C-alpha cells in the first residue's frame, strides 16, 4: 500500500500560526512514530511544508518530500498529521485519515477553533491520540467515525 503522511501547516492567517507553533512538537512526535511503524509494512512517504525538527526524520525508513506546489501527488491512503484538516489541492488519495491532537475545549472562542471545526467538517475518518481528545472531538465536531491510537503506540 502506498501511504502518505502529511505534516502540513500551510499559509497561516488570522493569528493561527501561534497555535501551530505550540502544537507542532506534538504533531511531529506522532508523525515520527507513525512513519516508523507503518514503514515496516507499507511504502510510506512523509510530505511536509515546514518542520522545526526535520533532523528527527532524516533516518526514518521512508521517503521524505518537501511539498512542491507545482507537482501532483497520488496515494492509496493519506494520513493528515497536522491539526488543520486541510489537504493541498495537488495531493489526491483514495482514503483520507485525519489525526486529531487538539482538545477542543481548550480552544473554544479562538480563531483556531473556528478554522479547525470548519476544515474537519470535510473529513470522515478520524484517529484521536487519546480518549480525552476523542471525547472533546465528539462533543464539538459530532462525527462518530473516530478511533483512538495513543501517540506512544503508533
PDB file of N, CA and C in Angstrom, residues 116-124 126 140-143:
ATOM      1  N   UNK A 116     -10.415  25.092  12.646  1.00  0.00           N
ATOM      2  CA  UNK A 116     -10.360  23.647  12.848  1.00  0.00           C
ATOM      3  C   UNK A 116     -11.715  22.994  12.602  1.00  0.00           C
ATOM      4  N   UNK A 117     -12.760  23.519  13.211  1.00  0.00           N
ATOM      5  CA  UNK A 117     -14.105  22.953  13.052  1.00  0.00           C
ATOM      6  C   UNK A 117     -14.535  23.002  11.587  1.00  0.00           C
ATOM      7  N   UNK A 118     -14.292  24.117  10.921  1.00  0.00           N
ATOM      8  CA  UNK A 118     -14.672  24.263   9.517  1.00  0.00           C
ATOM      9  C   UNK A 118     -13.975  23.220   8.651  1.00  0.00           C
ATOM     10  N   UNK A 119     -12.674  23.059   8.811  1.00  0.00           N
ATOM     11  CA  UNK A 119     -11.923  22.114   7.980  1.00  0.00           C
ATOM     12  C   UNK A 119     -12.258  20.662   8.296  1.00  0.00           C
ATOM     13  N   UNK A 120     -12.529  20.345   9.546  1.00  0.00           N
ATOM     14  CA  UNK A 120     -12.825  18.952   9.916  1.00  0.00           C
ATOM     15  C   UNK A 120     -14.193  18.497   9.432  1.00  0.00           C
ATOM     16  N   UNK A 121     -15.075  19.415   9.135  1.00  0.00           N
ATOM     17  CA  UNK A 121     -16.404  19.044   8.626  1.00  0.00           C
ATOM     18  C   UNK A 121     -16.292  18.321   7.284  1.00  0.00           C
ATOM     19  N   UNK A 122     -15.180  18.531   6.557  1.00  0.00           N
ATOM     20  CA  UNK A 122     -14.992  17.900   5.243  1.00  0.00           C
ATOM     21  C   UNK A 122     -14.334  16.528   5.322  1.00  0.00           C
ATOM     22  N   UNK A 123     -13.930  16.095   6.485  1.00  0.00           N
ATOM     23  CA  UNK A 123     -13.267  14.796   6.660  1.00  0.00           C
ATOM     24  C   UNK A 123     -14.255  13.762   7.197  1.00  0.00           C
ATOM     25  N   UNK A 124     -13.973  12.456   6.977  1.00  0.00           N
ATOM     26  CA  UNK A 124     -14.879  11.428   7.511  1.00  0.00           C
ATOM     27  C   UNK A 124     -14.222  10.321   8.308  1.00  0.00           C
ATOM     28  N   UNK A 126     -11.320   9.521  11.324  1.00  0.00           N
ATOM     29  CA  UNK A 126     -10.502  10.223  12.308  1.00  0.00           C
ATOM     30  C   UNK A 126      -9.822   9.256  13.270  1.00  0.00           C
ATOM     31  N   UNK A 140     -17.546  18.506  20.215  1.00  0.00           N
ATOM     32  CA  UNK A 140     -17.503  19.711  19.397  1.00  0.00           C
ATOM     33  C   UNK A 140     -17.733  19.479  17.910  1.00  0.00           C
ATOM     34  N   UNK A 141     -17.263  18.365  17.384  1.00  0.00           N
ATOM     35  CA  UNK A 141     -17.385  18.111  15.944  1.00  0.00           C
ATOM     36  C   UNK A 141     -18.602  17.242  15.657  1.00  0.00           C
ATOM     37  N   UNK A 142     -18.875  16.296  16.533  1.00  0.00           N
ATOM     38  CA  UNK A 142     -20.074  15.491  16.408  1.00  0.00           C
ATOM     39  C   UNK A 142     -19.975  14.288  15.490  1.00  0.00           C
ATOM     40  N   UNK A 143     -18.896  14.137  14.759  1.00  0.00           N
ATOM     41  CA  UNK A 143     -18.743  12.963  13.895  1.00  0.00           C
ATOM     42  C   UNK A 143     -18.306  11.785  14.757  1.00  0.00           C
TER      43      UNK A 143
END
